[in-house]
Short mmCIF file of C-alpha atoms in Angstrom, two decimals:
data_model
loop_
_atom_site.label_atom_id
_atom_site.label_comp_id
_atom_site.label_asym_id
_atom_site.label_seq_id
_atom_site.Cartn_x
_atom_site.Cartn_y
_atom_site.Cartn_z
CA MET A 27 -16.94 27.60 42.00
CA LYS A 28 -16.08 24.82 44.41
CA ARG A 29 -19.91 23.81 43.83
CA SER A 30 -19.62 23.70 39.96
CA LEU A 31 -16.59 21.50 39.87
CA THR A 32 -17.16 19.20 42.32
CA ASN A 33 -20.66 18.36 40.46
CA TRP A 34 -18.08 17.90 37.58
CA ARG A 35 -16.05 15.01 39.04
CA PRO A 36 -18.48 12.39 39.19
CA ILE A 37 -18.88 12.83 35.24
CA VAL A 38 -14.98 13.03 34.68
CA VAL A 39 -14.52 10.37 36.76
CA VAL A 40 -16.49 8.25 34.70
CA ALA A 41 -15.75 9.64 31.48
CA MET A 42 -12.06 8.24 32.43
CA LEU A 43 -13.34 4.62 33.64
CA GLY A 44 -14.95 4.40 30.19
CA VAL A 45 -12.79 5.44 28.14
CA GLY A 46 -9.96 2.73 30.16
CA ALA A 47 -12.48 0.15 29.55
CA LEU A 48 -12.69 1.15 25.81
CA VAL A 49 -8.70 0.61 25.78
CA VAL A 50 -8.42 -2.32 27.75
CA LEU A 51 -11.85 -3.91 26.27
CA ALA A 52 -12.05 -3.21 22.52
CA PRO A 53 -8.31 -1.96 21.65
CA VAL A 54 -8.90 -2.14 18.03
CA VAL A 55 -12.03 -0.05 18.18
CA VAL A 56 -9.70 2.81 20.13
CA ILE A 57 -6.76 1.74 17.43
CA ALA A 58 -9.04 2.47 14.32
CA CYS A 59 -10.24 5.72 15.82
CA PHE A 60 -7.06 7.10 16.43
CA GLY A 61 -6.08 5.91 12.61
CA LEU A 62 -9.29 7.41 11.09
CA VAL A 63 -8.60 10.78 12.84
CA LEU A 64 -4.66 10.92 11.40
CA LEU A 65 -5.89 9.83 8.35
CA ALA A 66 -8.43 12.79 8.37
CA TRP A 67 -5.47 14.97 9.30
CA MET A 68 -3.25 13.62 6.75
CA ALA A 69 -6.01 13.98 4.01
CA ASN A 70 -6.58 17.35 5.10
CA SER A 71 -2.93 18.83 5.62
CA ARG A 72 -0.69 16.86 3.70
CA PRO A 73 -2.90 15.28 0.66
CA ALA A 74 0.42 14.55 -1.31
CA TRP A 75 2.07 12.43 0.90
CA VAL A 76 -0.63 10.40 1.35
CA VAL A 77 -0.56 9.71 -2.41
CA MET A 78 2.45 8.84 -2.24
CA GLY A 79 1.79 6.44 0.57
CA LEU A 80 -1.05 4.51 -1.34
CA LEU A 81 1.26 4.45 -4.60
CA ILE A 82 4.27 2.60 -2.04
CA TRP A 83 1.35 0.55 0.02
CA LEU A 84 -0.80 -0.60 -2.79
CA PRO A 85 1.68 -3.49 -4.96
CA PHE A 86 2.63 -5.14 -1.46
CA GLU A 87 -0.72 -4.39 0.54
CA GLY A 88 -1.95 -7.73 0.33
CA TRP A 89 1.15 -9.87 0.55
CA ILE A 90 1.99 -8.38 3.99
CA LEU A 91 -1.80 -8.28 4.74
CA LYS A 92 -1.62 -12.43 4.68
CA PHE A 93 0.56 -12.56 7.84
CA ILE A 94 -1.40 -10.67 9.50
CA PRO A 95 -4.77 -13.01 10.88
CA GLY A 96 -7.78 -11.90 10.40
CA SER A 97 -6.62 -8.88 8.51
CA SER A 98 -9.04 -9.17 5.53
CA ALA A 99 -11.02 -5.71 6.75
CA LEU A 100 -8.25 -3.73 6.27
CA LEU A 101 -8.07 -3.79 2.42
CA VAL A 102 -10.83 -1.13 2.24
CA VAL A 103 -8.03 1.29 4.07
CA PRO A 104 -7.13 2.61 0.73
CA ASP A 105 -10.68 3.30 -0.28
CA VAL A 106 -11.51 4.85 3.36
CA VAL A 107 -8.53 7.06 2.34
CA CYS A 108 -9.22 7.78 -0.66
CA LEU A 109 -12.70 9.13 0.32
CA LEU A 110 -11.86 11.33 3.19
CA LEU A 111 -9.72 13.05 0.00
CA ALA A 112 -12.94 13.33 -1.67
CA PHE A 113 -14.85 14.48 1.19
CA VAL A 114 -11.57 17.38 2.12
CA LEU A 115 -12.08 18.41 -1.76
CA LEU A 116 -15.99 18.80 -1.31
CA GLY A 117 -15.12 20.77 1.70
CA ARG A 118 -12.81 23.58 0.54
CA LEU A 119 -15.10 23.34 -2.49
CA LEU A 120 -17.83 24.27 -0.36
CA LEU A 121 -15.98 26.78 1.45
CA GLY A 122 -14.52 28.59 -1.57
CA LYS A 123 -11.61 27.41 -1.16
CA ILE A 124 -9.99 26.34 -4.44
CA ALA A 125 -8.01 28.25 -7.10
CA PRO A 126 -9.36 29.48 -10.20
CA ALA A 127 -6.66 27.57 -11.72
CA GLU A 128 -7.78 24.38 -9.15
CA LYS A 129 -10.84 24.80 -10.54
CA SER A 130 -10.34 24.49 -14.04
CA HIS A 131 -8.48 21.28 -13.41
CA LEU A 132 -11.47 19.79 -11.20
CA ARG A 133 -13.73 20.35 -14.19
CA LEU A 134 -11.00 19.02 -16.55
CA LEU A 135 -10.42 15.68 -14.16
CA LEU A 136 -13.48 14.62 -13.09
CA GLY A 137 -15.69 15.14 -16.39
CA PRO A 138 -15.00 11.45 -17.81
CA PRO A 139 -15.42 9.47 -14.11
CA LEU A 140 -18.01 11.13 -13.05
CA MET A 141 -20.18 10.86 -16.53
CA LEU A 142 -18.99 6.93 -15.96
CA ALA A 143 -20.70 7.21 -12.14
CA LEU A 144 -23.89 9.03 -13.61
CA VAL A 145 -24.23 6.24 -15.76
CA GLY A 146 -23.72 3.34 -13.75
CA LEU A 147 -26.44 5.22 -11.43
CA ALA A 148 -28.74 5.26 -14.37
CA SER A 149 -28.31 1.42 -15.16
CA TRP A 150 -28.94 0.56 -11.22
CA GLY A 151 -31.59 2.23 -11.16
CA VAL A 152 -33.32 0.51 -14.32
CA ASN A 153 -31.76 -2.67 -13.89
CA LEU A 154 -32.61 -3.36 -10.32
CA ILE A 155 -28.85 -5.27 -9.56
CA PRO A 156 -28.55 -6.50 -5.89
CA ALA A 157 -27.39 -3.20 -3.91
CA VAL A 158 -23.86 -4.98 -2.89
CA ASP A 159 -23.52 -6.02 -5.90
CA ALA A 160 -23.40 -2.41 -7.59
CA LEU A 161 -21.61 -1.29 -4.44
CA TYR A 162 -18.77 -3.22 -5.35
CA TRP A 163 -18.88 -2.39 -8.91
CA PHE A 164 -18.53 1.31 -8.06
CA ARG A 165 -16.13 0.90 -5.46
CA VAL A 166 -13.85 -1.18 -7.95
CA TYR A 167 -14.03 1.36 -11.23
CA LEU A 168 -13.84 4.24 -9.11
CA ARG A 169 -11.96 3.97 -5.51
CA PHE A 170 -8.81 5.63 -6.89
CA VAL A 171 -10.74 8.60 -8.95
CA PRO A 172 -9.65 10.97 -5.87
CA LEU A 173 -5.69 10.43 -5.99
CA ALA A 174 -6.57 12.49 -9.56
CA LEU A 175 -8.30 14.94 -8.11
CA VAL A 176 -6.11 16.26 -5.56
CA LEU A 177 -3.18 16.77 -8.09
CA ALA A 178 -5.37 19.65 -9.64
CA GLY A 179 -3.47 21.73 -7.13
CA ASP A 180 -0.22 22.65 -8.41
CA ASP A 181 1.42 22.44 -4.60
CA VAL A 182 0.20 19.09 -4.67
CA ARG A 183 0.60 18.14 -8.10
CA ASP A 184 4.51 19.77 -7.96
CA ILE A 185 5.62 17.50 -4.93
CA VAL A 186 3.95 14.22 -6.10
CA SER A 187 5.37 14.91 -9.49
CA ALA A 188 9.14 15.85 -7.89
CA LYS A 189 9.24 12.35 -5.77
CA LEU A 190 7.27 9.91 -8.18
CA PRO A 191 10.79 9.22 -9.98
CA VAL A 192 11.92 7.73 -6.45
CA ILE A 193 9.08 5.87 -5.82
CA ALA A 194 8.81 4.38 -9.10
CA SER A 195 12.29 3.08 -8.71
CA PHE A 196 11.98 1.65 -5.55
CA VAL A 197 8.77 -0.08 -6.71
CA ILE A 198 10.03 -1.13 -9.70
CA ILE A 199 13.65 -2.92 -8.34
CA VAL A 200 11.95 -3.96 -5.34
CA GLN A 201 9.76 -6.04 -7.26
CA SER A 202 12.29 -7.14 -10.09
CA ALA A 203 14.17 -8.76 -7.19
CA ILE A 204 11.18 -10.43 -6.09
CA GLY A 205 10.49 -11.10 -9.86
CA ILE A 206 13.59 -12.76 -10.32
CA ALA A 207 13.46 -14.73 -7.22
CA GLN A 208 9.92 -16.24 -8.65
CA TYR A 209 11.50 -17.02 -12.29
CA VAL A 210 14.65 -18.56 -10.57
CA GLY A 211 12.84 -20.39 -7.68
CA GLY A 212 9.63 -21.32 -9.98
CA GLU A 213 6.40 -22.11 -7.87
CA GLY A 214 8.11 -22.68 -4.36
CA VAL A 215 9.22 -18.95 -4.07
CA ALA A 216 6.09 -17.91 -6.09
CA ARG A 217 3.68 -19.11 -4.11
CA PHE A 218 5.58 -17.52 -0.91
CA PHE A 219 5.33 -14.11 -2.82
CA TRP A 220 1.67 -14.94 -4.02
CA PRO A 221 -0.33 -12.49 -1.37
CA GLY A 222 -3.01 -15.52 -1.01
CA GLN A 223 -7.14 -14.78 -0.33
CA TYR A 224 -5.69 -11.21 -0.87
CA ALA A 225 -4.69 -11.73 -4.64
CA LEU A 226 -6.74 -9.17 -6.57
CA GLY A 227 -7.75 -6.94 -3.73
CA ALA A 228 -11.37 -8.12 -3.05
CA VAL A 229 -12.76 -8.47 0.63
CA ALA A 230 -14.41 -11.97 0.30
CA SER A 231 -11.79 -14.92 0.05
CA GLN A 232 -11.50 -15.94 -3.60
CA VAL A 233 -10.86 -19.40 -5.44
CA ASP A 234 -6.85 -20.45 -5.42
CA THR A 235 -5.91 -17.90 -8.71
CA PHE A 236 -2.42 -19.32 -8.40
CA ALA A 237 -3.76 -22.53 -9.77
CA THR A 238 -4.55 -20.92 -13.30
CA VAL A 239 -1.73 -19.26 -14.06
CA GLY A 240 0.19 -22.38 -14.79
CA THR A 241 3.59 -21.10 -15.98
CA ARG A 242 3.17 -17.84 -14.81
CA VAL A 243 4.53 -17.21 -11.85
CA VAL A 244 6.58 -14.05 -12.34
CA ALA A 245 3.93 -11.65 -10.75
CA GLY A 246 5.46 -10.12 -8.03
CA THR A 247 3.60 -9.57 -4.63
CA LEU A 248 0.58 -8.24 -6.90
CA GLY A 249 -1.17 -11.58 -7.22
CA HIS A 250 -1.47 -11.87 -11.04
CA TYR A 251 0.76 -11.65 -14.02
CA ASN A 252 -1.28 -8.64 -15.72
CA ALA A 253 -1.01 -6.65 -13.22
CA TYR A 254 2.37 -7.13 -12.14
CA GLY A 255 3.06 -6.41 -15.82
CA MET A 256 1.28 -3.44 -16.36
CA THR A 257 2.11 -1.70 -13.22
CA LEU A 258 5.53 -2.18 -13.99
CA VAL A 259 5.05 -0.40 -17.80
CA LEU A 260 3.36 2.48 -15.78
CA TRP A 261 6.39 3.19 -13.91
CA VAL A 262 9.03 2.48 -16.64
CA ALA A 263 6.76 5.50 -18.41
CA VAL A 264 7.76 7.36 -15.55
CA LEU A 265 11.03 6.95 -15.42
CA LEU A 266 11.60 7.13 -19.64
CA GLY A 267 10.00 10.98 -18.87
CA VAL A 268 12.36 11.80 -16.26
CA ALA A 269 15.58 10.16 -18.51
CA SER A 270 13.94 12.56 -21.52
CA ASP A 271 13.49 15.49 -19.89
CA ARG A 272 16.14 15.93 -16.79
CA TRP A 273 18.94 13.13 -17.25
CA LYS A 274 21.75 15.74 -17.89
CA VAL A 275 21.15 17.36 -14.65
CA LEU A 276 21.24 14.25 -13.06
CA SER A 277 23.96 12.37 -10.69
CA SER A 278 25.73 9.74 -12.22
CA THR A 279 23.71 7.77 -8.76
CA HIS A 280 20.46 8.93 -9.95
CA GLN A 281 21.52 7.93 -13.66
CA LEU A 282 22.22 4.38 -12.54
CA MET A 283 19.12 3.98 -10.51
CA VAL A 284 17.15 5.14 -13.26
CA LEU A 285 18.98 3.01 -15.76
CA ALA A 286 18.76 -0.52 -13.43
CA ALA A 287 14.69 0.48 -12.89
CA VAL A 288 14.08 0.88 -16.12
CA SER A 289 15.95 -2.06 -17.70
CA SER A 290 15.00 -4.45 -14.68
CA GLY A 291 11.45 -3.56 -15.24
CA SER A 292 11.37 -4.15 -18.93
CA ILE A 293 13.10 -7.48 -18.34
CA LEU A 294 10.53 -8.48 -15.66
CA VAL A 295 7.51 -7.45 -17.94
CA ILE A 296 9.04 -9.58 -20.78
CA LEU A 297 9.40 -12.51 -18.51
CA SER A 298 6.01 -12.16 -16.64
CA GLN A 299 4.78 -13.51 -19.95
CA SER A 300 1.87 -11.14 -20.25
CA ARG A 301 1.43 -10.63 -23.47
CA GLN A 302 -0.24 -7.71 -23.19
CA SER A 303 2.02 -5.84 -21.44
CA VAL A 304 4.87 -6.38 -24.05
CA ALA A 305 3.06 -4.76 -26.49
CA MET A 306 2.17 -1.84 -23.75
CA LEU A 307 5.97 -1.77 -23.33
CA VAL A 308 6.63 -1.34 -26.86
CA VAL A 309 4.52 1.07 -27.67
CA LEU A 310 5.67 3.02 -24.89
CA PHE A 311 9.48 2.43 -26.33
CA VAL A 312 8.46 3.67 -29.71
CA VAL A 313 7.55 6.32 -28.60
CA TRP A 314 9.93 7.23 -26.06
CA LEU A 315 12.67 6.45 -28.95
CA ILE A 316 11.14 9.54 -31.13
CA ARG A 317 10.54 11.64 -28.46
CA ALA A 318 13.56 11.34 -26.60
CA GLY A 319 16.31 13.53 -28.66
CA THR A 320 19.57 13.69 -28.06
CA LEU A 321 19.18 14.13 -24.32
CA SER A 322 19.56 10.87 -23.03
CA THR A 323 21.71 9.36 -26.08
CA ARG A 324 23.62 7.08 -23.86
CA PHE A 325 20.75 6.02 -21.44
CA ARG A 326 19.29 4.75 -24.65
CA ALA A 327 21.86 2.89 -25.81
CA ALA A 328 22.77 0.87 -22.28
CA VAL A 329 18.86 0.33 -22.49
CA VAL A 330 19.00 -1.41 -25.85
CA ALA A 331 22.35 -2.76 -24.79
CA VAL A 332 20.62 -4.34 -22.09
CA GLY A 333 17.14 -5.28 -24.09
CA ALA A 334 19.28 -6.97 -26.67
CA ILE A 335 21.44 -9.20 -23.91
CA THR A 336 18.26 -10.10 -22.90
CA ILE A 337 16.89 -11.18 -26.05
CA LEU A 338 20.10 -13.11 -26.26
CA TYR A 339 20.06 -14.76 -23.15
CA MET A 340 16.34 -15.82 -23.90
CA THR A 341 17.22 -17.66 -26.89
CA THR A 342 20.32 -19.60 -25.27
CA ASP A 343 19.24 -23.17 -23.13
CA ALA A 344 20.31 -21.41 -19.97
CA ALA A 345 17.02 -19.97 -19.69
CA ILE A 346 14.68 -21.12 -16.85
CA GLY A 347 10.87 -21.70 -18.45
CA ILE A 348 11.84 -20.65 -21.58
CA ASP A 349 9.97 -22.89 -23.73
CA ALA A 350 6.79 -21.79 -21.89
CA LEU A 351 8.13 -18.35 -22.38
CA ILE A 352 8.61 -18.41 -25.88
CA SER A 353 5.49 -20.40 -26.59
CA ARG A 354 3.00 -17.91 -24.75
CA LEU A 355 4.35 -15.39 -26.96
CA SER A 356 4.17 -17.07 -30.07
CA SER A 357 1.01 -18.56 -29.42
CA LEU A 358 -0.52 -15.19 -31.00
CA GLY A 359 0.52 -16.20 -34.16
CA ASP A 360 -0.85 -19.47 -33.77
CA ALA A 361 -4.06 -20.28 -36.40
CA TRP A 362 -5.36 -22.57 -33.47
CA TYR A 363 -5.22 -20.09 -30.42
CA TRP A 364 -7.38 -18.03 -32.73
CA THR A 365 -10.24 -20.91 -33.56
CA VAL A 366 -10.11 -22.60 -30.97
CA ASP A 367 -8.80 -21.66 -27.68
CA VAL A 368 -9.83 -18.19 -27.45
CA ALA A 369 -12.85 -18.76 -29.04
CA LYS A 370 -14.04 -20.96 -25.41
CA ASN A 371 -13.21 -17.39 -23.80
CA ARG A 372 -12.24 -14.08 -25.13
CA GLY A 373 -13.84 -14.78 -27.77
CA TYR A 374 -17.26 -15.63 -26.83
CA VAL A 375 -16.55 -12.08 -25.01
CA VAL A 376 -16.08 -10.66 -27.82
CA THR A 377 -18.83 -11.70 -30.03
CA SER A 378 -21.66 -13.39 -28.32
CA VAL A 379 -21.86 -11.20 -24.80
CA ALA A 380 -20.95 -8.23 -27.15
CA SER A 381 -23.82 -9.00 -29.40
CA ALA A 382 -26.08 -9.51 -27.09
CA VAL A 383 -25.52 -6.64 -24.82
CA LEU A 384 -25.81 -4.33 -28.02
CA LYS A 385 -29.40 -6.12 -28.62
CA ARG A 386 -30.65 -6.31 -25.10
CA ALA A 387 -29.41 -3.29 -23.43
CA PRO A 388 -27.27 -1.34 -25.85
CA LEU A 389 -27.17 2.25 -24.39
CA ILE A 390 -26.70 1.87 -20.48
CA GLY A 391 -25.81 -2.19 -19.89
CA VAL A 392 -27.76 -4.39 -17.78
CA GLY A 393 -26.13 -3.11 -14.38
CA PRO A 394 -23.01 -2.48 -12.71
CA GLY A 395 -22.00 -5.49 -10.76
CA SER A 396 -24.16 -7.65 -12.90
CA MET A 397 -21.24 -9.80 -14.46
CA GLY A 398 -18.84 -10.99 -11.57
CA SER A 399 -19.20 -12.54 -9.03
CA SER A 400 -22.66 -12.08 -6.67
CA TYR A 401 -22.40 -11.23 -3.29
CA GLY A 402 -26.72 -10.31 -3.69
CA SER A 403 -28.19 -13.33 -5.34
CA LEU A 404 -27.88 -16.66 -4.61
CA LEU A 405 -28.16 -17.49 -8.70
CA GLY A 406 -24.89 -15.84 -9.56
CA PRO A 407 -24.24 -13.28 -11.33
CA VAL A 408 -27.68 -11.36 -12.63
CA GLY A 409 -25.99 -9.88 -15.95
CA VAL A 410 -25.37 -13.70 -17.32
CA SER A 411 -29.07 -15.00 -16.67
CA VAL A 412 -30.58 -11.89 -17.82
CA LEU A 413 -28.82 -12.28 -21.39
CA GLY A 414 -29.00 -15.99 -21.65
CA LEU A 415 -25.42 -16.48 -21.54
CA ASN A 416 -22.93 -19.21 -21.39
CA GLN A 417 -22.45 -19.39 -17.12
CA ALA A 418 -18.81 -21.20 -18.02
CA SER A 419 -17.72 -18.68 -20.87
CA ALA A 420 -19.77 -15.77 -19.82
CA ARG A 421 -17.07 -15.78 -16.37
CA PHE A 422 -13.87 -14.71 -19.17
CA VAL A 423 -15.90 -11.41 -19.05
CA GLY A 424 -13.01 -10.15 -17.08
CA ASP A 425 -11.17 -10.87 -19.46
CA VAL A 426 -12.27 -8.23 -21.69
CA GLY A 427 -12.37 -5.17 -20.16
CA TRP A 428 -14.34 -2.59 -22.53
CA VAL A 429 -17.02 -5.52 -23.31
CA SER A 430 -17.01 -5.66 -19.53
CA VAL A 431 -17.78 -1.81 -19.16
CA LEU A 432 -20.36 -2.62 -22.10
CA ALA A 433 -21.84 -5.45 -20.16
CA GLN A 434 -22.59 -3.30 -17.34
CA VAL A 435 -22.99 0.11 -18.41
CA GLY A 436 -23.88 0.25 -21.87
CA VAL A 437 -22.50 1.91 -24.95
CA PHE A 438 -22.43 5.52 -22.63
CA GLY A 439 -20.13 3.85 -19.82
CA VAL A 440 -17.63 3.01 -22.91
CA LEU A 441 -17.64 6.41 -24.14
CA SER A 442 -16.77 7.86 -20.88
CA LEU A 443 -13.47 5.45 -20.83
CA VAL A 444 -13.27 6.84 -24.54
CA TRP A 445 -13.78 10.44 -23.51
CA LEU A 446 -11.18 9.53 -20.61
CA CYS A 447 -8.28 8.77 -23.10
CA ARG A 448 -9.39 11.89 -25.58
CA ARG A 449 -8.85 13.91 -22.82
CA VAL A 450 -5.23 12.80 -22.09
CA LEU A 451 -4.35 13.18 -26.12
CA GLN A 452 -5.62 16.64 -25.49
CA ALA A 453 -3.42 17.33 -22.64
CA MET A 454 0.07 15.42 -24.18
CA SER A 455 -0.81 17.74 -27.58
CA ARG A 456 -0.87 21.09 -25.53
CA PRO A 457 1.87 23.31 -26.77
CA GLY A 458 4.86 23.49 -24.41
CA VAL A 459 4.03 20.04 -22.83
CA LEU A 460 7.47 17.92 -21.51
CA SER A 461 8.59 14.60 -22.76
CA HIS A 462 7.55 13.15 -19.47
CA THR A 463 4.34 14.44 -19.54
CA ILE A 464 3.89 12.57 -22.86
CA LEU A 465 5.42 9.58 -21.84
CA GLU A 466 3.20 9.20 -18.79
CA GLY A 467 0.04 10.04 -21.18
CA THR A 468 1.01 6.95 -23.58
CA GLY A 469 1.63 4.84 -20.62
CA VAL A 470 -1.94 5.77 -19.45
CA LEU A 471 -3.39 5.54 -23.03
CA ALA A 472 -1.48 2.07 -23.89
CA VAL A 473 -2.63 0.40 -20.29
CA LEU A 474 -6.22 1.88 -21.17
CA ILE A 475 -6.83 0.80 -24.89
CA ILE A 476 -4.25 -2.65 -24.78
CA GLY A 477 -5.03 -3.47 -20.99
CA MET A 478 -8.62 -2.75 -21.35
CA SER A 479 -8.30 -5.72 -24.28
CA ALA A 480 -7.70 -8.37 -22.48
CA SER A 481 -7.83 -7.98 -19.24
CA SER A 482 -9.89 -5.86 -16.40
CA LEU A 483 -7.49 -3.17 -15.64
CA LEU A 484 -9.91 -0.98 -13.70
CA THR A 485 -10.31 -4.15 -10.99
CA TYR A 486 -6.33 -4.18 -10.02
CA LYS A 487 -5.73 -1.83 -7.40
CA GLY A 488 -1.48 -1.61 -8.02
CA PRO A 489 -1.89 -0.73 -12.06
CA SER A 490 -5.24 1.02 -11.71
CA SER A 491 -3.62 3.38 -8.49
CA VAL A 492 -0.55 4.52 -10.66
CA LEU A 493 -2.88 4.82 -13.75
CA TRP A 494 -5.29 7.47 -12.01
CA VAL A 495 -2.36 9.70 -10.61
CA LEU A 496 -0.82 9.57 -13.94
CA TYR A 497 -4.23 10.74 -14.94
CA GLY A 498 -4.09 13.52 -12.93
CA LEU A 499 -0.62 14.48 -13.66
CA VAL A 500 -0.80 14.37 -17.14
CA ILE A 501 -4.09 16.39 -17.46
CA THR A 502 -2.81 19.26 -14.99
CA SER A 503 0.45 19.60 -16.71
CA GLY A 504 -1.03 19.78 -19.94
CA ALA A 505 -3.60 22.26 -18.50
CA SER A 506 -0.50 24.29 -17.15
CA ALA A 507 1.16 24.23 -20.02
CA MET A 508 -1.31 25.68 -22.52
CA ARG A 509 -1.57 28.17 -19.82
CA GLY A 510 1.80 29.35 -20.09
CA SER A 511 1.68 28.96 -24.00
CA LEU A 512 -1.18 31.61 -23.99
CA LEU A 513 0.94 34.23 -20.96
CA VAL A 514 4.19 33.88 -23.35
CA ASP A 515 1.96 34.80 -26.50
CA ASN A 516 -0.13 37.50 -24.51
CA LEU A 517 3.31 39.04 -23.46
CA THR A 518 4.72 38.96 -26.91
CA GLU A 519 1.86 40.67 -28.54
CA ASP A 520 2.11 43.24 -25.75
CA LYS A 521 5.51 44.07 -27.30
#
């Protein structure tokens, strides 16, 4: 026995020396390994907290990382976390540790994104797009799908749903405070909060997108006014649902917090000058005013009053940069905008790009990753040359999300997103669903339909992460309400 222990001593000593050397010489590797183990444990035992942590982190991610030298690799951490959630879910499924109700939810949730992924794979195989470009497309479009899938479990969904209003209030209030500072302070303040090369969540350095937005400096820490506006709209949808369903049971402190968040968030959506976000907000409030009933009369009156004061303020000379704001919002009614300006960018995308795709490859497009910035081809985006497009105008493809999807994965890709919208509508129409489900579903539909008409929503980390979480909550809540309604009907029949 002693000899056996003695024989092991050199091995133990060498192992300890190796670990010590690794800690000293490669601390980053040690920290990364420890972090990966910790994230894997969290994904397995605390998935709800992982989801909520990402929702809080992602709006501020790029801005925080710009202060950390050499931190661009950390941008893939949320992607790794989502992969861990997917692997844990797959493991539970293979081991038979998923309840029947959770399996049913998974089938409902997985259908549309799985169809999009399969169409993308088929298009990649046919068009032979450079692997790095295709993989980048899959990463950008599908990275946050696991956030929806983990909500298939009632326990995870209940935890996230209960904490979501607090997260919504926090994100809205902090981002609104930053937005107000940007609105008042102008470009100097805006540049401080701009995430720099991490603006849109890419790994590679980008051009200075800040220089392209002109007076549209209100973007919080999300790097782009459209991403900022859409994120706020989705969070406002969450809080409007709370106001409709639980206003009377909220404490006065929580009522004030919800009112402050909804009011400030709505005002900052307008000040962001994101026209599509303003349109989404209008749709959301119309549905809310119809649905709210008498549960939140005072809340509705307060929000309407704040909105009226904001509109009055915006018509005075005291408003900073108001000329640019009014000009941008009113440009939608300008004939020149539609005949000249749009014809060079979004108009070109809708007419020339869409028609070229429908003629050349209508069903599965010209390949995932074929229309964006190319990392795998020295000649630029493959799809632009394949379709014979104008190189300068084709760069606006990303400004029309529906056409971008059509160009890369064809009609079948578009149908997968239409299927997703249909699933949301079905969940919202289930008997017994609460107002918060309807309003969250309205937010998802408004942001998808309108947002994908004037930008590429799914490529922005901030709004796309919230979108997939709300998609998961709406689908599972609708399915649960349906089961509850059927149970009540069965009990009634038995009596």
